[in-house]
mmCIF file of C-alpha atoms in Angstrom:
data_model
loop_
_atom_site.group_PDB
_atom_site.id
_atom_site.type_symbol
_atom_site.label_atom_id
_atom_site.label_comp_id
_atom_site.label_asym_id
_atom_site.label_seq_id
_atom_site.Cartn_x
_atom_site.Cartn_y
_atom_site.Cartn_z
ATOM 1 C CA MET A 1 -0.412 -3.282 15.901
ATOM 2 C CA ARG A 2 -1.184 0.076 16.427
ATOM 3 C CA GLU A 3 -1.620 2.802 13.740
ATOM 4 C CA PRO A 4 1.154 5.862 13.869
ATOM 5 C CA VAL A 5 -0.235 8.932 14.805
ATOM 6 C CA GLU A 6 0.301 10.701 11.451
ATOM 7 C CA LEU A 7 -0.665 8.526 9.786
ATOM 8 C CA ARG A 8 -4.244 8.432 11.397
ATOM 9 C CA ARG A 9 -4.927 12.135 10.916
ATOM 10 C CA GLN A 10 -3.941 11.972 7.470
ATOM 11 C CA ARG A 11 -7.180 9.395 7.248
ATOM 12 C CA ILE A 12 -8.773 12.118 9.164
ATOM 13 C CA LEU A 13 -8.565 14.598 6.862
ATOM 14 C CA SER A 14 -8.793 12.900 4.060
ATOM 15 C CA VAL A 15 -12.268 11.834 4.936
ATOM 16 C CA VAL A 16 -13.421 15.479 6.442
ATOM 17 C CA GLN A 17 -11.904 16.950 3.264
ATOM 18 C CA SER A 18 -13.676 14.500 0.695
ATOM 19 C CA ARG A 19 -17.164 14.584 2.810
ATOM 20 C CA GLY A 20 -17.448 17.581 4.707
ATOM 21 C CA ALA A 21 -18.150 18.206 7.886
ATOM 22 C CA VAL A 22 -17.893 14.578 9.250
ATOM 23 C CA LYS A 23 -19.502 13.854 13.198
ATOM 24 C CA VAL A 24 -16.230 12.273 15.904
ATOM 25 C CA SER A 25 -17.756 9.562 16.412
ATOM 26 C CA VAL A 26 -17.963 8.426 12.945
ATOM 27 C CA LEU A 27 -14.244 9.165 12.605
ATOM 28 C CA ALA A 28 -13.955 7.399 15.581
ATOM 29 C CA ALA A 29 -16.325 4.231 14.046
ATOM 30 C CA GLU A 30 -14.252 4.051 10.742
ATOM 31 C CA LEU A 31 -10.868 4.660 11.918
ATOM 32 C CA ASP A 32 -11.519 2.166 14.589
ATOM 33 C CA VAL A 33 -10.141 4.137 17.566
ATOM 34 C CA SER A 34 -11.267 5.792 20.692
ATOM 35 C CA VAL A 35 -14.058 9.293 20.499
ATOM 36 C CA VAL A 36 -11.790 10.897 22.808
ATOM 37 C CA THR A 37 -8.273 9.596 20.326
ATOM 38 C CA VAL A 38 -9.937 11.642 17.429
ATOM 39 C CA ARG A 39 -11.120 14.156 19.387
ATOM 40 C CA ARG A 40 -7.290 14.680 20.783
ATOM 41 C CA ASP A 41 -6.470 14.366 16.644
ATOM 42 C CA VAL A 42 -8.708 16.917 15.262
ATOM 43 C CA GLU A 43 -7.426 19.503 18.399
ATOM 44 C CA GLU A 44 -3.847 19.374 17.350
ATOM 45 C CA LEU A 45 -4.877 19.357 13.751
ATOM 46 C CA THR A 46 -7.537 22.593 14.629
ATOM 47 C CA ARG A 47 -4.606 24.131 16.229
ATOM 48 C CA VAL A 48 -2.058 23.801 13.514
ATOM 49 C CA GLY A 49 -4.652 25.176 11.143
ATOM 50 C CA ARG A 50 -5.810 21.903 8.808
ATOM 51 C CA LEU A 51 -9.347 21.536 10.240
ATOM 52 C CA ARG A 52 -12.128 23.280 11.898
ATOM 53 C CA ARG A 53 -13.747 21.782 15.035
ATOM 54 C CA GLY A 54 -17.526 22.512 15.560
ATOM 55 C CA HIS A 55 -19.702 20.894 18.276
ATOM 56 C CA GLY A 56 -19.246 16.847 18.133
ATOM 57 C CA VAL A 57 -18.166 17.433 13.952
ATOM 58 C CA ALA A 58 -15.125 18.353 12.574
ATOM 59 C CA ARG A 59 -14.653 20.439 9.496
ATOM 60 C CA PRO A 60 -12.685 20.610 6.308
ATOM 61 C CA VAL A 61 -10.479 24.250 6.785
ATOM 62 C CA VAL A 62 -12.518 25.580 3.597
ATOM 63 C CA ASP A 63 -15.979 24.570 2.697
ATOM 64 C CA ALA A 64 -15.480 23.747 -0.336
ATOM 65 C CA PRO A 65 -18.786 24.744 -3.458
ATOM 66 C CA GLU A 66 -20.505 21.817 -4.785
ATOM 67 C CA PRO A 67 -19.396 22.957 -8.488
ATOM 68 C CA THR A 68 -22.460 23.428 -10.900
ATOM 69 C CA THR A 69 -20.973 22.532 -13.972
ATOM 70 C CA VAL A 70 -18.091 20.074 -15.105
ATOM 71 C CA PRO A 71 -15.272 21.421 -17.322
ATOM 72 C CA ALA A 72 -15.676 20.112 -21.312
ATOM 73 C CA ALA A 73 -13.229 18.691 -21.767
ATOM 74 C CA ARG A 74 -13.847 15.963 -18.817
ATOM 75 C CA THR A 75 -17.558 15.506 -19.711
ATOM 76 C CA GLU A 76 -20.595 16.796 -21.005
ATOM 77 C CA GLU A 77 -22.864 15.983 -17.735
ATOM 78 C CA PRO A 78 -24.415 18.089 -15.127
ATOM 79 C CA ALA A 79 -22.029 17.836 -12.528
ATOM 80 C CA GLY A 80 -23.203 16.794 -9.034
ATOM 81 C CA ASP A 81 -23.868 12.913 -7.127
ATOM 82 C CA GLY A 82 -24.143 12.174 -11.368
ATOM 83 C CA ALA A 83 -20.051 13.848 -11.445
ATOM 84 C CA ALA A 84 -19.025 11.273 -8.569
ATOM 85 C CA VAL A 85 -16.027 9.663 -8.331
ATOM 86 C CA ALA A 86 -15.751 6.632 -5.705
ATOM 87 C CA LEU A 87 -12.507 5.069 -4.831
ATOM 88 C CA VAL A 88 -12.682 2.732 -2.607
ATOM 89 C CA VAL A 89 -9.405 1.440 -0.574
ATOM 90 C CA PRO A 90 -8.444 -0.883 2.484
ATOM 91 C CA GLU A 91 -9.095 0.817 5.683
ATOM 92 C CA ARG A 92 -5.107 1.058 7.661
ATOM 93 C CA HIS A 93 -3.780 0.893 4.819
ATOM 94 C CA SER A 94 -0.942 3.779 4.666
ATOM 95 C CA TYR A 95 0.549 2.628 1.421
ATOM 96 C CA LEU A 96 -2.941 3.218 -0.721
ATOM 97 C CA TYR A 97 -3.505 6.361 1.477
ATOM 98 C CA GLU A 98 -0.711 7.927 -0.599
ATOM 99 C CA THR A 99 -2.218 6.726 -3.839
ATOM 100 C CA LEU A 100 -5.216 8.108 -2.464
ATOM 101 C CA HIS A 101 -4.060 11.283 -2.181
ATOM 102 C CA GLY A 102 -2.100 11.053 -5.515
ATOM 103 C CA ALA A 103 -5.506 10.348 -6.918
ATOM 104 C CA ARG A 104 -7.258 13.105 -5.107
ATOM 105 C CA SER A 105 -5.765 15.876 -5.917
ATOM 106 C CA VAL A 106 -5.827 15.207 -10.104
ATOM 107 C CA LEU A 107 -9.240 14.434 -9.211
ATOM 108 C CA GLU A 108 -10.091 17.747 -7.762
ATOM 109 C CA GLU A 109 -7.987 19.730 -10.150
ATOM 110 C CA SER A 110 -10.774 18.818 -12.557
ATOM 111 C CA GLY A 111 -13.675 19.789 -10.742
ATOM 112 C CA MET A 112 -15.016 15.980 -9.962
ATOM 113 C CA ARG A 113 -16.427 15.134 -7.236
ATOM 114 C CA ILE A 114 -14.981 12.076 -4.799
ATOM 115 C CA ALA A 115 -16.968 9.595 -3.230
ATOM 116 C CA LEU A 116 -14.261 8.125 -0.689
ATOM 117 C CA HIS A 117 -15.329 4.764 0.795
ATOM 118 C CA ILE A 118 -12.508 2.795 3.180
ATOM 119 C CA ALA A 119 -12.908 -1.144 2.268
ATOM 120 C CA PRO A 120 -13.291 -2.374 6.011
ATOM 121 C CA GLN A 121 -10.646 -5.725 6.429
ATOM 122 C CA SER A 122 -14.177 -8.299 5.685
ATOM 123 C CA ALA A 123 -13.979 -10.447 2.854
ATOM 124 C CA GLY A 124 -15.418 -8.995 0.164
ATOM 125 C CA ALA A 125 -16.367 -5.677 1.674
ATOM 126 C CA GLU A 126 -15.552 -3.757 -1.771
ATOM 127 C CA ARG A 127 -18.429 -5.036 -3.169
ATOM 128 C CA PRO A 128 -21.201 -3.512 -1.440
ATOM 129 C CA LEU A 129 -19.688 -0.198 -1.543
ATOM 130 C CA VAL A 130 -19.042 -0.260 -4.838
ATOM 131 C CA GLU A 131 -22.885 -1.133 -5.240
ATOM 132 C CA ARG A 132 -23.550 1.764 -3.294
ATOM 133 C CA ALA A 133 -21.593 3.795 -4.923
ATOM 134 C CA LEU A 134 -22.775 3.427 -8.269
ATOM 135 C CA ALA A 135 -26.705 3.447 -6.836
ATOM 136 C CA ASP A 136 -26.062 7.382 -5.787
ATOM 137 C CA GLY A 137 -24.355 7.773 -9.766
ATOM 138 C CA ALA A 138 -21.088 7.394 -9.031
ATOM 139 C CA ARG A 139 -19.686 8.257 -13.047
ATOM 140 C CA GLY A 140 -16.141 6.032 -12.448
ATOM 141 C CA LEU A 141 -14.199 3.926 -9.922
ATOM 142 C CA LEU A 142 -11.122 3.777 -8.705
ATOM 143 C CA ILE A 143 -10.568 0.803 -6.765
ATOM 144 C CA ALA A 144 -7.386 -1.138 -4.952
ATOM 145 C CA PRO A 145 -8.998 -3.759 -3.706
ATOM 146 C CA ARG A 146 -7.238 -5.628 -0.552
ATOM 147 C CA TRP A 147 -7.087 -9.386 -2.056
ATOM 148 C CA ARG A 148 -5.460 -10.492 0.695
ATOM 149 C CA ASN A 149 -5.344 -14.653 -1.104
ATOM 150 C CA ALA A 150 -6.079 -15.444 -4.215
ATOM 151 C CA ARG A 151 -9.716 -16.864 -3.686
ATOM 152 C CA SER A 152 -10.734 -13.568 -2.616
ATOM 153 C CA GLU A 153 -9.101 -11.788 -5.554
ATOM 154 C CA GLU A 154 -11.185 -14.994 -7.863
ATOM 155 C CA LEU A 155 -14.165 -13.592 -6.334
ATOM 156 C CA ASP A 156 -14.119 -10.216 -7.615
ATOM 157 C CA TYR A 157 -13.016 -11.018 -10.548
ATOM 158 C CA GLY A 158 -16.787 -11.397 -12.119
ATOM 159 C CA TRP A 159 -18.877 -8.240 -10.697
ATOM 160 C CA LEU A 160 -15.625 -6.169 -11.013
ATOM 161 C CA ALA A 161 -15.483 -6.832 -14.295
ATOM 162 C CA GLU A 162 -19.139 -5.717 -14.885
ATOM 163 C CA VAL A 163 -19.925 -2.740 -13.207
ATOM 164 C CA GLY A 164 -20.543 -1.188 -16.243
ATOM 165 C CA VAL A 165 -18.642 2.579 -15.542
ATOM 166 C CA PRO A 166 -15.161 3.087 -16.788
ATOM 167 C CA THR A 167 -12.570 1.526 -13.608
ATOM 168 C CA VAL A 168 -9.279 1.510 -13.182
ATOM 169 C CA LEU A 169 -7.311 -0.362 -10.506
ATOM 170 C CA MET A 170 -4.952 1.060 -8.076
ATOM 171 C CA GLU A 171 -1.454 -1.279 -7.500
ATOM 172 C CA ARG A 172 -2.952 -4.422 -8.615
ATOM 173 C CA ARG A 173 -2.156 -6.894 -11.346
ATOM 174 C CA PRO A 174 -4.811 -9.312 -12.254
ATOM 175 C CA ARG A 175 -4.090 -12.674 -12.882
ATOM 176 C CA PRO A 176 -3.309 -13.412 -16.636
ATOM 177 C CA GLY A 177 -6.445 -14.723 -18.611
ATOM 178 C CA SER A 178 -9.041 -13.662 -15.923
ATOM 179 C CA ALA A 179 -12.262 -11.865 -16.324
ATOM 180 C CA LEU A 180 -10.310 -8.287 -15.151
ATOM 181 C CA HIS A 181 -7.050 -8.984 -17.914
ATOM 182 C CA ALA A 182 -8.588 -6.198 -20.084
ATOM 183 C CA LEU A 183 -9.448 -3.747 -17.301
ATOM 184 C CA ASP A 184 -6.897 -0.262 -16.885
ATOM 185 C CA SER A 185 -4.805 -1.408 -14.425
ATOM 186 C CA VAL A 186 -2.242 1.416 -12.725
ATOM 187 C CA CYS A 187 0.875 -0.236 -10.224
ATOM 188 C CA SER A 188 4.972 -0.333 -9.471
ATOM 189 C CA ASP A 189 6.494 -2.841 -10.640
ATOM 190 C CA HIS A 190 7.669 -4.530 -7.370
ATOM 191 C CA TRP A 191 9.880 -7.542 -9.137
ATOM 192 C CA TYR A 192 12.171 -4.354 -10.277
ATOM 193 C CA GLY A 193 11.767 -3.076 -6.531
ATOM 194 C CA THR A 194 13.388 -5.886 -5.367
ATOM 195 C CA HIS A 195 15.643 -6.510 -7.797
ATOM 196 C CA LEU A 196 16.543 -3.040 -6.371
ATOM 197 C CA ALA A 197 16.931 -4.278 -2.822
ATOM 198 C CA VAL A 198 19.038 -7.307 -3.672
ATOM 199 C CA ASP A 199 21.015 -5.067 -6.985
ATOM 200 C CA HIS A 200 22.409 -2.969 -3.631
ATOM 201 C CA LEU A 201 23.378 -5.541 -0.863
ATOM 202 C CA VAL A 202 24.856 -7.038 -3.716
ATOM 203 C CA SER A 203 26.863 -4.246 -4.257
ATOM 204 C CA LEU A 204 28.108 -3.962 -0.629
ATOM 205 C CA GLY A 205 29.472 -6.946 -1.000
ATOM 206 C CA HIS A 206 26.531 -9.441 0.881
ATOM 207 C CA ARG A 207 26.214 -12.804 0.244
ATOM 208 C CA ARG A 208 23.958 -14.721 2.558
ATOM 209 C CA ILE A 209 20.734 -12.168 2.345
ATOM 210 C CA VAL A 210 16.902 -13.071 4.537
ATOM 211 C CA LEU A 211 14.136 -11.654 3.272
ATOM 212 C CA ALA A 212 11.649 -11.167 5.715
ATOM 213 C CA ALA A 213 8.260 -10.127 4.088
ATOM 214 C CA ARG A 214 4.635 -10.279 4.437
ATOM 215 C CA ASP A 215 1.917 -13.090 2.532
ATOM 216 C CA ASP A 216 -1.135 -10.929 2.464
ATOM 217 C CA SER A 217 -1.475 -9.012 -0.459
ATOM 218 C CA PRO A 218 -0.857 -8.498 -4.089
ATOM 219 C CA THR A 219 2.294 -6.630 -3.349
ATOM 220 C CA ALA A 220 3.245 -9.184 -0.804
ATOM 221 C CA ARG A 221 2.979 -12.544 -3.475
ATOM 222 C CA THR A 222 5.360 -10.711 -6.023
ATOM 223 C CA ILE A 223 7.437 -9.353 -3.590
ATOM 224 C CA ARG A 224 8.086 -12.806 -2.488
ATOM 225 C CA THR A 225 8.082 -14.957 -5.748
ATOM 226 C CA ALA A 226 10.908 -11.940 -6.996
ATOM 227 C CA PHE A 227 12.885 -12.453 -4.606
ATOM 228 C CA ALA A 228 13.110 -15.956 -5.221
ATOM 229 C CA GLU A 229 13.427 -16.057 -8.393
ATOM 230 C CA ILE A 230 16.258 -12.952 -8.256
ATOM 231 C CA ALA A 231 17.962 -14.568 -5.860
ATOM 232 C CA ALA A 232 18.139 -17.319 -7.440
ATOM 233 C CA ALA A 233 19.521 -16.225 -11.005
ATOM 234 C CA ARG A 234 22.825 -14.115 -8.474
ATOM 235 C CA PRO A 235 25.440 -16.103 -8.760
ATOM 236 C CA GLU A 236 26.622 -13.650 -5.742
ATOM 237 C CA VAL A 237 24.273 -14.674 -4.179
ATOM 238 C CA GLU A 238 25.760 -17.972 -1.895
ATOM 239 C CA ASP A 239 22.428 -18.013 0.301
ATOM 240 C CA TRP A 240 18.473 -16.951 0.935
ATOM 241 C CA SER A 241 15.188 -17.182 2.849
ATOM 242 C CA ILE A 242 12.255 -15.800 3.098
ATOM 243 C CA VAL A 243 10.088 -15.957 6.279
ATOM 244 C CA LEU A 244 7.106 -13.734 7.635
ATOM 245 C CA SER A 245 7.599 -10.241 8.531
ATOM 246 C CA SER A 246 4.906 -10.509 11.217
ATOM 247 C CA PRO A 247 2.734 -13.037 12.625
ATOM 248 C CA ALA A 248 -0.066 -11.079 11.265
ATOM 249 C CA ALA A 249 0.947 -11.203 7.895
ATOM 250 C CA VAL A 250 -0.282 -14.308 6.322
ATOM 251 C CA PRO A 251 -3.589 -14.069 4.010
ATOM 252 C CA GLY A 252 -7.404 -15.968 5.092
ATOM 253 C CA PRO A 253 -7.773 -19.107 3.881
ATOM 254 C CA GLY A 254 -8.002 -19.821 0.303
ATOM 255 C CA PRO A 255 -5.938 -21.372 -2.157
ATOM 256 C CA GLN A 256 -2.801 -19.349 -2.621
ATOM 257 C CA THR A 257 -1.073 -17.471 -5.250
ATOM 258 C CA PRO A 258 2.319 -19.238 -6.694
ATOM 259 C CA GLY A 259 5.026 -18.384 -4.554
ATOM 260 C CA PRO A 260 8.689 -19.452 -3.751
ATOM 261 C CA PRO A 261 9.372 -23.137 -3.223
ATOM 262 C CA ALA A 262 8.308 -24.406 0.623
ATOM 263 C CA GLU A 263 11.509 -24.777 1.672
ATOM 264 C CA ALA A 264 12.594 -21.155 1.344
ATOM 265 C CA ALA A 265 9.475 -19.325 3.101
ATOM 266 C CA PRO A 266 9.247 -22.071 6.580
ATOM 267 C CA ASP A 267 7.050 -19.736 8.156
ATOM 268 C CA ALA A 268 3.765 -21.585 9.462
ATOM 269 C CA ASP A 269 3.054 -24.741 10.394
ATOM 270 C CA PRO A 270 0.219 -27.552 9.018
ATOM 271 C CA ASP A 271 -2.759 -25.692 10.031
ATOM 272 C CA GLY A 272 -1.333 -23.013 8.299
ATOM 273 C CA ASP A 273 -1.120 -20.878 11.719
ATOM 274 C CA ALA A 274 1.482 -17.711 11.002
ATOM 275 C CA THR A 275 4.361 -18.140 13.803
ATOM 276 C CA ALA A 276 7.213 -14.835 15.161
ATOM 277 C CA VAL A 277 10.488 -14.566 13.824
ATOM 278 C CA ASP A 278 13.199 -15.150 15.055
ATOM 279 C CA LEU A 279 15.156 -12.800 12.506
ATOM 280 C CA ALA A 280 18.811 -12.473 15.023
ATOM 281 C CA ALA A 281 18.571 -16.217 15.471
ATOM 282 C CA LEU A 282 17.294 -16.962 11.015
ATOM 283 C CA LEU A 283 20.275 -14.587 10.121
ATOM 284 C CA ARG A 284 23.301 -16.197 13.068
ATOM 285 C CA GLU A 285 21.539 -19.933 11.435
ATOM 286 C CA ARG A 286 22.274 -18.770 8.302
ATOM 287 C CA GLY A 287 25.918 -16.625 8.055
ATOM 288 C CA ALA A 288 23.203 -13.942 6.565
ATOM 289 C CA THR A 289 24.552 -10.117 6.962
ATOM 290 C CA ALA A 290 21.478 -8.114 5.191
ATOM 291 C CA ALA A 291 17.691 -8.503 4.838
ATOM 292 C CA VAL A 292 15.193 -6.895 3.293
ATOM 293 C CA LEU A 293 11.891 -6.357 5.472
ATOM 294 C CA HIS A 294 8.495 -5.794 3.782
ATOM 295 C CA GLY A 295 7.034 -3.547 4.708
ATOM 296 C CA ASP A 296 7.659 -0.277 6.366
ATOM 297 C CA VAL A 297 5.807 -0.675 10.110
ATOM 298 C CA ASP A 298 7.236 -4.386 10.166
ATOM 299 C CA ALA A 299 10.511 -3.467 9.013
ATOM 300 C CA LEU A 300 11.108 -0.774 11.780
ATOM 301 C CA MET A 301 9.651 -2.968 14.487
ATOM 302 C CA LEU A 302 12.063 -6.504 13.459
ATOM 303 C CA VAL A 303 14.732 -3.776 13.344
ATOM 304 C CA GLN A 304 14.107 -3.198 16.912
ATOM 305 C CA ARG A 305 13.782 -7.133 17.962
ATOM 306 C CA LEU A 306 17.217 -7.469 16.098
ATOM 307 C CA ALA A 307 18.615 -4.574 18.661
ATOM 308 C CA GLU A 308 17.011 -7.245 21.450
ATOM 309 C CA GLY A 309 18.089 -9.971 20.229
ATOM 310 C CA GLY A 310 22.017 -8.547 19.474
ATOM 311 C CA VAL A 311 21.504 -7.553 16.190
ATOM 312 C CA GLN A 312 22.713 -3.900 15.984
ATOM 313 C CA VAL A 313 21.878 -2.758 12.397
ATOM 314 C CA PRO A 314 24.102 -2.250 10.050
ATOM 315 C CA ARG A 315 26.998 -2.937 12.284
ATOM 316 C CA ASP A 316 25.963 -6.507 12.136
ATOM 317 C CA CYS A 317 23.282 -6.731 9.623
ATOM 318 C CA SER A 318 22.963 -4.140 7.244
ATOM 319 C CA VAL A 319 18.705 -3.705 5.776
ATOM 320 C CA VAL A 320 16.388 -2.312 2.831
ATOM 321 C CA ALA A 321 12.553 -2.088 3.862
ATOM 322 C CA TYR A 322 10.142 -2.356 1.094
ATOM 323 C CA ASP A 323 7.671 0.721 1.309
ATOM 324 C CA ASP A 324 9.530 3.647 2.592
ATOM 325 C CA VAL A 325 6.509 4.694 3.868
ATOM 326 C CA VAL A 326 8.120 5.512 7.090
ATOM 327 C CA ALA A 327 11.003 3.579 7.115
ATOM 328 C CA ALA A 328 13.069 6.769 7.285
ATOM 329 C CA LEU A 329 11.578 7.513 11.053
ATOM 330 C CA GLY A 330 13.412 5.059 12.683
ATOM 331 C CA SER A 331 16.078 5.719 15.130
ATOM 332 C CA THR A 332 17.937 4.372 12.278
ATOM 333 C CA PRO A 333 16.614 5.941 9.144
ATOM 334 C CA LEU A 334 16.606 2.912 6.952
ATOM 335 C CA THR A 335 17.449 2.416 3.160
ATOM 336 C CA ALA A 336 14.743 1.608 1.109
ATOM 337 C CA VAL A 337 12.642 0.473 -1.888
ATOM 338 C CA ALA A 338 10.328 3.352 -2.685
ATOM 339 C CA PRO A 339 7.164 2.529 -5.006
ATOM 340 C CA PRO A 340 5.989 5.519 -6.564
ATOM 341 C CA LYS A 341 2.771 5.525 -4.613
ATOM 342 C CA ALA A 342 1.192 9.208 -5.237
ATOM 343 C CA GLU A 343 2.387 8.891 -9.263
ATOM 344 C CA ILE A 344 -0.046 5.813 -9.326
ATOM 345 C CA GLY A 345 -2.501 7.426 -7.659
ATOM 346 C CA ARG A 346 -1.930 10.556 -9.869
ATOM 347 C CA ALA A 347 -1.685 8.324 -13.164
ATOM 348 C CA ALA A 348 -4.570 6.036 -12.651
ATOM 349 C CA ALA A 349 -6.669 9.148 -12.156
ATOM 350 C CA GLU A 350 -5.777 10.730 -14.879
ATOM 351 C CA LEU A 351 -6.358 7.397 -17.033
ATOM 352 C CA LEU A 352 -9.671 7.141 -15.964
ATOM 353 C CA LEU A 353 -10.746 11.179 -16.618
ATOM 354 C CA TYR A 354 -9.742 10.333 -19.989
ATOM 355 C CA ARG A 355 -11.613 7.480 -19.969
ATOM 356 C CA LEU A 356 -14.727 9.518 -19.077
ATOM 357 C CA ALA A 357 -13.902 12.993 -21.036
ATOM 358 C CA GLY A 358 -15.623 10.598 -24.432
ATOM 359 C CA ALA A 359 -12.537 12.179 -26.623
ATOM 360 C CA ALA A 360 -11.161 10.694 -29.752
ATOM 361 C CA GLY A 361 -9.272 7.270 -28.639
ATOM 362 C CA ALA A 362 -10.926 7.801 -25.261
ATOM 363 C CA THR A 363 -12.667 4.407 -25.141
ATOM 364 C CA GLY A 364 -9.704 2.613 -27.502
ATOM 365 C CA PRO A 365 -6.968 -0.289 -26.282
ATOM 366 C CA VAL A 366 -6.589 -0.762 -22.167
ATOM 367 C CA ARG A 367 -3.392 0.095 -21.108
ATOM 368 C CA ARG A 368 -1.542 -1.596 -17.930
ATOM 369 C CA THR A 369 1.350 1.377 -16.865
ATOM 370 C CA GLU A 370 3.666 0.119 -14.638
ATOM 371 C CA LEU A 371 5.358 2.619 -12.839
ATOM 372 C CA LEU A 372 9.335 1.725 -11.183
ATOM 373 C CA PRO A 373 10.364 2.189 -7.660
ATOM 374 C CA THR A 374 13.436 4.069 -6.521
ATOM 375 C CA LEU A 375 15.662 3.406 -3.995
ATOM 376 C CA LYS A 376 16.070 5.726 -1.379
ATOM 377 C CA ILE A 377 19.371 5.387 0.868
ATOM 378 C CA ARG A 378 20.057 5.908 3.880
ATOM 379 C CA GLY A 379 21.671 4.610 6.834
ATOM 380 C CA SER A 380 21.125 1.444 7.163
ATOM 381 C CA ALA A 381 22.908 -0.758 5.050
ATOM 382 C CA GLN A 382 26.754 -0.662 4.766
ATOM 383 C CA PRO A 383 29.897 -2.005 2.808
ATOM 384 C CA ILE A 384 30.886 -5.671 4.394
ATOM 385 C CA PRO A 385 34.450 -5.252 6.115
ATOM 386 C CA THR A 386 37.223 -5.989 4.559
ATOM 387 C CA PRO A 387 40.130 -7.687 6.933
ATOM 388 C CA GLU A 388 42.249 -4.866 6.922
ATOM 389 C CA ASP A 389 38.665 -3.007 7.977
#
């Protein structure tokens, strides 16, 4: 799936502003796009004054001076490599890049140097990045592991619990009773976000609802489980079902976390390969009038496919997207559940700085913070027409 241009350019800005001058060839390799594409992006960002361009390199508009000290309220150690905070997020993950930017604003204001690491999509990619950051002197860690399935999550528990520096998980909630249960974390309350989506559709008179959702991240699995629980408990909902939002939206091999009943998610063959969802056909088969779609890019593509299948949004089907990264940019702006992405990053960074400060109470009880999403109402969901209409 092609990454939106603006998101790619935001990634370029993030890398350049955190590292200083970066070769165009290095950016192209990290973003997995052509050098020509990155050069064109850098030229446009230079034109609008957000970057400077050199001979084969991209530079920040203002070269940030290396801090010589860190404010005493934060740490008593000298700045430099030892005052760095490692930030680790998955590549090609626009949702978590917004979280990254929120954390970055807090860390930069504090005078902390940021060591940004983008983890590739291969299994276990985060561990060597964290080990390298620690070897370089990182004093703290903010991390959002990919965790495509339960097995990959469990494999990270042991080493991540032993990193030896203050660590805060962003937008991740480890399994209860696991080695990471007692690790600081800040995440969205996705159960509440799913409730907002279902409640909004029910309030508009919809009684037959489909969830088309990913299944390749902790967030995706939480949304699927929450939808099944909420829809089954609402007496107004007469029928509900769950399918994959994209053929590529499944985790890799390994034991999975508990989810909706098997009959609610007929979206994989016996060999575990995802099947493309024909959402228009499913809506007709189930008599559904509304759909919740996760995540944003999948939602926009599904709305396009609905139109190709003769189903118009919102005339024939009301839609609520989940994530609200690009939902507002569709030809029909999508009503969307908006997790507080940037606020998650800011809260995680503030908690990490609190742990690093060494002040009284900084070694107190573990904090597991949840922030509530909001619902952004746009034009993709409307009331069920009455006979008089």
